[in-house]
Amino acid sequence: MKESTIRKKRKRLIFRTAMLAVMVGLVVFALVANGKDEQAVIAKGEKAPDFQLKKFGTDETVQLSDLRGKGVMVNFWATYCKPCKDEMPYMEELYPEYKEKGVEILAVNLDSTELVVKNFVNEYNLTFPILQDKNGEVMDLYNIGPIPSTLFINPEGEIEEQVIGPLTLDKLEGHLQKIAPGE
């Protein structure tokens, strides 16, 4: 065999080995990245991670674990979100009835401007607790993507359901009934 042919074969072998190593590296990276994402997802039946947030307009804080024994609805929203605006009146309409039945509604706001939130709360006459998550820590903890997103947590502190998108009055009431503590 000629010397030039041997060099060409050697170069091809090195190139193919390098390409194979890159492809194996990409496959390993994809597997590791997917594994991390799956761990972060909050699934039905899992314990809801505890969090503590400041109530809007006060120095009072609300901690999820303090509500054990109650059903808890955690709604992630922002003032710029049109579907969030649509479901707020339904939440306000059902809040007094379900608060009496042992269900708490926590509306976790993701805005950073307090004046805008204050105007929104006043416009919709909201009486349920509005919590501030300015840095998005609780949003990240629950791996929340699009808003509105709502979690329904049963009295044992487990995720009963996660709903992405706006809720109608009937759907909201159905979910609240499921997490209401038994009598």
C-alpha atoms as an extended CHARMM CRD file, in Angstrom:
* protein
*
       183  EXT
         1         1  MET       CA              0.0000000000        0.0000000000        0.0000000000  PROA      1               0.0000000000
         2         2  LYS       CA              1.1870000000        3.4540000000       -0.7620000000  PROA      2               0.0000000000
         3         3  GLU       CA              2.2620000000        5.7950000000        2.0070000000  PROA      3               0.0000000000
         4         4  SER       CA             -0.3170000000        8.4280000000        0.9240000000  PROA      4               0.0000000000
         5         5  THR       CA             -3.1570000000        5.8870000000        1.1190000000  PROA      5               0.0000000000
         6         6  ILE       CA             -2.1300000000        4.8900000000        4.6510000000  PROA      6               0.0000000000
         7         7  ARG       CA             -2.1120000000        8.5810000000        5.7270000000  PROA      7               0.0000000000
         8         8  LYS       CA             -5.5780000000        9.1310000000        4.2480000000  PROA      8               0.0000000000
         9         9  LYS       CA             -6.9540000000        6.0840000000        6.0650000000  PROA      9               0.0000000000
        10        10  ARG       CA             -5.3500000000        7.2360000000        9.3290000000  PROA      10              0.0000000000
        11        11  LYS       CA             -6.8780000000       10.7400000000        8.9390000000  PROA      11              0.0000000000
        12        12  ARG       CA            -10.3260000000        9.2300000000        8.2360000000  PROA      12              0.0000000000
        13        13  LEU       CA            -10.0230000000        7.0110000000       11.2920000000  PROA      13              0.0000000000
        14        14  ILE       CA             -9.1120000000        9.9860000000       13.5230000000  PROA      14              0.0000000000
        15        15  PHE       CA            -11.9590000000       12.0880000000       12.0680000000  PROA      15              0.0000000000
        16        16  ARG       CA            -14.5340000000        9.3100000000       12.5100000000  PROA      16              0.0000000000
        17        17  THR       CA            -13.3640000000        8.6030000000       16.0730000000  PROA      17              0.0000000000
        18        18  ALA       CA            -13.6440000000       12.3030000000       16.9430000000  PROA      18              0.0000000000
        19        19  MET       CA            -17.1670000000       12.5020000000       15.4550000000  PROA      19              0.0000000000
        20        20  LEU       CA            -18.2200000000        9.3960000000       17.3850000000  PROA      20              0.0000000000
        21        21  ALA       CA            -16.8650000000       10.9090000000       20.6320000000  PROA      21              0.0000000000
        22        22  VAL       CA            -18.8210000000       14.1530000000       20.0070000000  PROA      22              0.0000000000
        23        23  MET       CA            -22.0330000000       12.2070000000       19.3170000000  PROA      23              0.0000000000
        24        24  VAL       CA            -21.6320000000       10.0960000000       22.4800000000  PROA      24              0.0000000000
        25        25  GLY       CA            -21.0460000000       13.3180000000       24.4480000000  PROA      25              0.0000000000
        26        26  LEU       CA            -24.2580000000       14.8550000000       23.0630000000  PROA      26              0.0000000000
        27        27  VAL       CA            -26.2740000000       11.7460000000       23.9350000000  PROA      27              0.0000000000
        28        28  VAL       CA            -24.9060000000       11.7620000000       27.5210000000  PROA      28              0.0000000000
        29        29  PHE       CA            -25.6680000000       15.4990000000       27.8390000000  PROA      29              0.0000000000
        30        30  ALA       CA            -29.2500000000       14.9970000000       26.5930000000  PROA      30              0.0000000000
        31        31  LEU       CA            -29.8450000000       12.1420000000       29.0500000000  PROA      31              0.0000000000
        32        32  VAL       CA            -28.4910000000       14.1250000000       32.0090000000  PROA      32              0.0000000000
        33        33  ALA       CA            -30.4650000000       17.2680000000       31.0590000000  PROA      33              0.0000000000
        34        34  ASN       CA            -33.7220000000       15.3000000000       30.7140000000  PROA      34              0.0000000000
        35        35  GLY       CA            -33.1290000000       13.5610000000       34.0250000000  PROA      35              0.0000000000
        36        36  LYS       CA            -32.8420000000       16.9150000000       35.8200000000  PROA      36              0.0000000000
        37        37  ASP       CA            -36.0530000000       18.2410000000       34.2210000000  PROA      37              0.0000000000
        38        38  GLU       CA            -38.0520000000       15.2110000000       35.3080000000  PROA      38              0.0000000000
        39        39  GLN       CA            -36.9700000000       15.6630000000       38.9210000000  PROA      39              0.0000000000
        40        40  ALA       CA            -38.1900000000       19.2700000000       38.9570000000  PROA      40              0.0000000000
        41        41  VAL       CA            -41.7500000000       18.5270000000       37.8290000000  PROA      41              0.0000000000
        42        42  ILE       CA            -44.3860000000       18.5510000000       40.5290000000  PROA      42              0.0000000000
        43        43  ALA       CA            -46.6770000000       15.6030000000       39.9630000000  PROA      43              0.0000000000
        44        44  LYS       CA            -50.0910000000       14.6340000000       41.2260000000  PROA      44              0.0000000000
        45        45  GLY       CA            -49.8700000000       12.8180000000       44.5600000000  PROA      45              0.0000000000
        46        46  GLU       CA            -46.5120000000       14.3580000000       45.5730000000  PROA      46              0.0000000000
        47        47  LYS       CA            -46.0520000000       16.4680000000       48.6950000000  PROA      47              0.0000000000
        48        48  ALA       CA            -46.3270000000       20.1490000000       47.8490000000  PROA      48              0.0000000000
        49        49  PRO       CA            -42.9810000000       21.8410000000       48.5700000000  PROA      49              0.0000000000
        50        50  ASP       CA            -43.2710000000       24.2960000000       51.4460000000  PROA      50              0.0000000000
        51        51  PHE       CA            -42.8340000000       28.0150000000       50.8370000000  PROA      51              0.0000000000
        52        52  GLN       CA            -43.2650000000       31.2790000000       52.6740000000  PROA      52              0.0000000000
        53        53  LEU       CA            -44.2530000000       34.5410000000       50.9800000000  PROA      53              0.0000000000
        54        54  LYS       CA            -45.1810000000       38.0220000000       52.1200000000  PROA      54              0.0000000000
        55        55  LYS       CA            -48.8220000000       39.0460000000       51.8670000000  PROA      55              0.0000000000
        56        56  PHE       CA            -49.2620000000       42.0020000000       49.5240000000  PROA      56              0.0000000000
        57        57  GLY       CA            -49.6130000000       45.3300000000       51.2930000000  PROA      57              0.0000000000
        58        58  THR       CA            -48.7050000000       43.9770000000       54.7660000000  PROA      58              0.0000000000
        59        59  ASP       CA            -45.6950000000       42.7060000000       56.7030000000  PROA      59              0.0000000000
        60        60  GLU       CA            -47.5460000000       39.4310000000       57.3370000000  PROA      60              0.0000000000
        61        61  THR       CA            -46.2390000000       36.2400000000       55.7550000000  PROA      61              0.0000000000
        62        62  VAL       CA            -48.0770000000       33.0860000000       54.7550000000  PROA      62              0.0000000000
        63        63  GLN       CA            -46.3790000000       29.6820000000       54.9840000000  PROA      63              0.0000000000
        64        64  LEU       CA            -47.9390000000       26.7800000000       53.1110000000  PROA      64              0.0000000000
        65        65  SER       CA            -47.1780000000       24.2520000000       55.8830000000  PROA      65              0.0000000000
        66        66  ASP       CA            -49.2140000000       26.3770000000       58.3350000000  PROA      66              0.0000000000
        67        67  LEU       CA            -52.3060000000       25.5690000000       56.2520000000  PROA      67              0.0000000000
        68        68  ARG       CA            -52.0190000000       21.7830000000       56.7420000000  PROA      68              0.0000000000
        69        69  GLY       CA            -55.4920000000       20.3270000000       57.2890000000  PROA      69              0.0000000000
        70        70  LYS       CA            -57.0310000000       22.7810000000       54.8150000000  PROA      70              0.0000000000
        71        71  GLY       CA            -57.4330000000       22.4790000000       51.0780000000  PROA      71              0.0000000000
        72        72  VAL       CA            -55.2260000000       25.0490000000       49.3540000000  PROA      72              0.0000000000
        73        73  MET       CA            -55.4910000000       26.5130000000       45.8850000000  PROA      73              0.0000000000
        74        74  VAL       CA            -52.2730000000       28.1960000000       44.7360000000  PROA      74              0.0000000000
        75        75  ASN       CA            -52.8240000000       30.3740000000       41.6780000000  PROA      75              0.0000000000
        76        76  PHE       CA            -49.8420000000       31.9240000000       39.8290000000  PROA      76              0.0000000000
        77        77  TRP       CA            -50.8100000000       35.1090000000       38.0180000000  PROA      77              0.0000000000
        78        78  ALA       CA            -49.7330000000       38.5580000000       36.8490000000  PROA      78              0.0000000000
        79        79  THR       CA            -51.5620000000       41.7760000000       36.0370000000  PROA      79              0.0000000000
        80        80  TYR       CA            -50.4410000000       41.7010000000       32.3830000000  PROA      80              0.0000000000
        81        81  CYS       CA            -51.9980000000       38.2530000000       31.8500000000  PROA      81              0.0000000000
        82        82  LYS       CA            -55.4380000000       38.5360000000       30.1930000000  PROA      82              0.0000000000
        83        83  PRO       CA            -56.6160000000       34.9850000000       31.0920000000  PROA      83              0.0000000000
        84        84  CYS       CA            -55.5870000000       35.7010000000       34.7190000000  PROA      84              0.0000000000
        85        85  LYS       CA            -57.9220000000       38.7010000000       34.7040000000  PROA      85              0.0000000000
        86        86  ASP       CA            -60.7550000000       36.5440000000       33.3790000000  PROA      86              0.0000000000
        87        87  GLU       CA            -60.5850000000       33.9880000000       36.2090000000  PROA      87              0.0000000000
        88        88  MET       CA            -60.1440000000       36.4420000000       39.1130000000  PROA      88              0.0000000000
        89        89  PRO       CA            -63.8850000000       37.2180000000       39.4450000000  PROA      89              0.0000000000
        90        90  TYR       CA            -64.6100000000       33.4650000000       39.6930000000  PROA      90              0.0000000000
        91        91  MET       CA            -62.0260000000       33.0500000000       42.4470000000  PROA      91              0.0000000000
        92        92  GLU       CA            -63.5010000000       36.0240000000       44.3250000000  PROA      92              0.0000000000
        93        93  GLU       CA            -67.0480000000       34.7160000000       43.9050000000  PROA      93              0.0000000000
        94        94  LEU       CA            -66.2200000000       31.2850000000       45.3630000000  PROA      94              0.0000000000
        95        95  TYR       CA            -63.7250000000       32.3980000000       48.0290000000  PROA      95              0.0000000000
        96        96  PRO       CA            -66.1410000000       33.1910000000       50.9150000000  PROA      96              0.0000000000
        97        97  GLU       CA            -68.0610000000       29.9290000000       50.4950000000  PROA      97              0.0000000000
        98        98  TYR       CA            -64.9820000000       27.6990000000       50.2900000000  PROA      98              0.0000000000
        99        99  LYS       CA            -63.0730000000       29.5590000000       53.0090000000  PROA      99              0.0000000000
       100       100  GLU       CA            -65.9090000000       28.5350000000       55.3100000000  PROA      100             0.0000000000
       101       101  LYS       CA            -65.5050000000       24.9380000000       54.0960000000  PROA      101             0.0000000000
       102       102  GLY       CA            -61.7820000000       24.9340000000       54.9620000000  PROA      102             0.0000000000
       103       103  VAL       CA            -60.2390000000       25.8630000000       51.6160000000  PROA      103             0.0000000000
       104       104  GLU       CA            -57.7440000000       28.7170000000       51.2870000000  PROA      104             0.0000000000
       105       105  ILE       CA            -56.9970000000       30.5160000000       48.0280000000  PROA      105             0.0000000000
       106       106  LEU       CA            -53.4630000000       31.8770000000       47.6870000000  PROA      106             0.0000000000
       107       107  ALA       CA            -52.9000000000       34.0680000000       44.6470000000  PROA      107             0.0000000000
       108       108  VAL       CA            -49.1580000000       34.2540000000       43.9810000000  PROA      108             0.0000000000
       109       109  ASN       CA            -48.4360000000       37.4250000000       42.0270000000  PROA      109             0.0000000000
       110       110  LEU       CA            -45.4170000000       37.5440000000       39.7310000000  PROA      110             0.0000000000
       111       111  ASP       CA            -45.3770000000       41.3090000000       39.0370000000  PROA      111             0.0000000000
       112       112  SER       CA            -42.6450000000       43.5100000000       40.4230000000  PROA      112             0.0000000000
       113       113  THR       CA            -44.5210000000       46.8400000000       40.4930000000  PROA      113             0.0000000000
       114       114  GLU       CA            -46.5650000000       47.2430000000       43.6620000000  PROA      114             0.0000000000
       115       115  LEU       CA            -48.7110000000       50.1310000000       42.3890000000  PROA      115             0.0000000000
       116       116  VAL       CA            -49.9410000000       48.0910000000       39.4220000000  PROA      116             0.0000000000
       117       117  VAL       CA            -50.8290000000       45.1620000000       41.7110000000  PROA      117             0.0000000000
       118       118  LYS       CA            -52.5680000000       47.4730000000       44.2050000000  PROA      118             0.0000000000
       119       119  ASN       CA            -54.6970000000       48.9840000000       41.4180000000  PROA      119             0.0000000000
       120       120  PHE       CA            -55.5590000000       45.5160000000       40.1100000000  PROA      120             0.0000000000
       121       121  VAL       CA            -56.5890000000       44.2370000000       43.5570000000  PROA      121             0.0000000000
       122       122  ASN       CA            -58.7570000000       47.3200000000       44.0910000000  PROA      122             0.0000000000
       123       123  GLU       CA            -60.3180000000       47.1040000000       40.6260000000  PROA      123             0.0000000000
       124       124  TYR       CA            -61.3910000000       43.4810000000       41.1750000000  PROA      124             0.0000000000
       125       125  ASN       CA            -62.1670000000       43.9140000000       44.9200000000  PROA      125             0.0000000000
       126       126  LEU       CA            -60.0950000000       40.8350000000       45.7590000000  PROA      126             0.0000000000
       127       127  THR       CA            -60.3710000000       39.6260000000       49.3490000000  PROA      127             0.0000000000
       128       128  PHE       CA            -58.3030000000       36.4180000000       49.2350000000  PROA      128             0.0000000000
       129       129  PRO       CA            -54.5920000000       36.6010000000       50.1370000000  PROA      129             0.0000000000
       130       130  ILE       CA            -52.3600000000       38.0180000000       47.4120000000  PROA      130             0.0000000000
       131       131  LEU       CA            -48.7730000000       36.8560000000       47.8860000000  PROA      131             0.0000000000
       132       132  GLN       CA            -45.7330000000       38.4630000000       46.2990000000  PROA      132             0.0000000000
       133       133  ASP       CA            -43.1810000000       36.3300000000       44.4720000000  PROA      133             0.0000000000
       134       134  LYS       CA            -41.0990000000       39.1520000000       42.9980000000  PROA      134             0.0000000000
       135       135  ASN       CA            -38.0190000000       37.0120000000       42.3730000000  PROA      135             0.0000000000
       136       136  GLY       CA            -40.0070000000       34.0360000000       41.0620000000  PROA      136             0.0000000000
       137       137  GLU       CA            -38.5790000000       31.6740000000       43.7130000000  PROA      137             0.0000000000
       138       138  VAL       CA            -41.8710000000       29.8530000000       44.3510000000  PROA      138             0.0000000000
       139       139  MET       CA            -42.5950000000       29.8350000000       40.6200000000  PROA      139             0.0000000000
       140       140  ASP       CA            -39.2500000000       28.0630000000       40.0810000000  PROA      140             0.0000000000
       141       141  LEU       CA            -39.8510000000       25.7500000000       43.0590000000  PROA      141             0.0000000000
       142       142  TYR       CA            -43.0620000000       24.5120000000       41.4500000000  PROA      142             0.0000000000
       143       143  ASN       CA            -41.6210000000       24.5950000000       37.9150000000  PROA      143             0.0000000000
       144       144  ILE       CA            -44.3960000000       26.8940000000       36.7060000000  PROA      144             0.0000000000
       145       145  GLY       CA            -44.2770000000       27.7850000000       32.9960000000  PROA      145             0.0000000000
       146       146  PRO       CA            -47.1970000000       29.5650000000       31.3830000000  PROA      146             0.0000000000
       147       147  ILE       CA            -49.6360000000       31.5400000000       33.5330000000  PROA      147             0.0000000000
       148       148  PRO       CA            -52.2260000000       31.3100000000       34.8290000000  PROA      148             0.0000000000
       149       149  SER       CA            -51.2420000000       28.0550000000       36.4620000000  PROA      149             0.0000000000
       150       150  THR       CA            -53.1170000000       26.6880000000       39.4360000000  PROA      150             0.0000000000
       151       151  LEU       CA            -52.2720000000       23.9580000000       41.9100000000  PROA      151             0.0000000000
       152       152  PHE       CA            -54.8860000000       22.2850000000       44.0720000000  PROA      152             0.0000000000
       153       153  ILE       CA            -53.4460000000       20.8520000000       47.2860000000  PROA      153             0.0000000000
       154       154  ASN       CA            -55.4600000000       18.5060000000       49.4830000000  PROA      154             0.0000000000
       155       155  PRO       CA            -55.6410000000       18.7460000000       53.3200000000  PROA      155             0.0000000000
       156       156  GLU       CA            -52.7690000000       16.2030000000       53.5950000000  PROA      156             0.0000000000
       157       157  GLY       CA            -50.4960000000       18.6080000000       51.7240000000  PROA      157             0.0000000000
       158       158  GLU       CA            -50.3510000000       16.5880000000       48.4860000000  PROA      158             0.0000000000
       159       159  ILE       CA            -50.8190000000       17.9200000000       44.9700000000  PROA      159             0.0000000000
       160       160  GLU       CA            -54.3170000000       16.9190000000       43.8790000000  PROA      160             0.0000000000
       161       161  GLU       CA            -54.2200000000       18.5960000000       40.4550000000  PROA      161             0.0000000000
       162       162  GLN       CA            -52.3120000000       21.1470000000       38.3830000000  PROA      162             0.0000000000
       163       163  VAL       CA            -54.2340000000       23.2020000000       35.8450000000  PROA      163             0.0000000000
       164       164  ILE       CA            -52.4440000000       25.2760000000       33.2230000000  PROA      164             0.0000000000
       165       165  GLY       CA            -54.5900000000       27.9880000000       31.6940000000  PROA      165             0.0000000000
       166       166  PRO       CA            -57.6780000000       29.8670000000       32.8220000000  PROA      166             0.0000000000
       167       167  LEU       CA            -60.4260000000       28.2210000000       34.8610000000  PROA      167             0.0000000000
       168       168  THR       CA            -64.1150000000       28.6510000000       34.2840000000  PROA      168             0.0000000000
       169       169  LEU       CA            -66.4620000000       29.0460000000       37.2500000000  PROA      169             0.0000000000
       170       170  ASP       CA            -67.6720000000       25.4340000000       36.9660000000  PROA      170             0.0000000000
       171       171  LYS       CA            -64.1830000000       23.9370000000       36.6480000000  PROA      171             0.0000000000
       172       172  LEU       CA            -62.8870000000       26.0220000000       39.5490000000  PROA      172             0.0000000000
       173       173  GLU       CA            -65.7470000000       24.9570000000       41.7960000000  PROA      173             0.0000000000
       174       174  GLY       CA            -65.2270000000       21.3000000000       40.8410000000  PROA      174             0.0000000000
       175       175  HSD       CA            -61.5520000000       21.4550000000       41.8430000000  PROA      175             0.0000000000
       176       176  LEU       CA            -62.3340000000       23.3040000000       45.0910000000  PROA      176             0.0000000000
       177       177  GLN       CA            -64.8860000000       20.6330000000       46.0260000000  PROA      177             0.0000000000
       178       178  LYS       CA            -62.2300000000       17.9310000000       45.5740000000  PROA      178             0.0000000000
       179       179  ILE       CA            -59.7810000000       19.5620000000       48.0100000000  PROA      179             0.0000000000
       180       180  ALA       CA            -62.3090000000       20.6410000000       50.6470000000  PROA      180             0.0000000000
       181       181  PRO       CA            -61.6540000000       18.7920000000       53.9150000000  PROA      181             0.0000000000
       182       182  GLY       CA            -64.2430000000       16.1150000000       54.7360000000  PROA      182             0.0000000000
       183       183  GLU       CA            -66.7000000000       16.7000000000       57.5030000000  PROA      183             0.0000000000
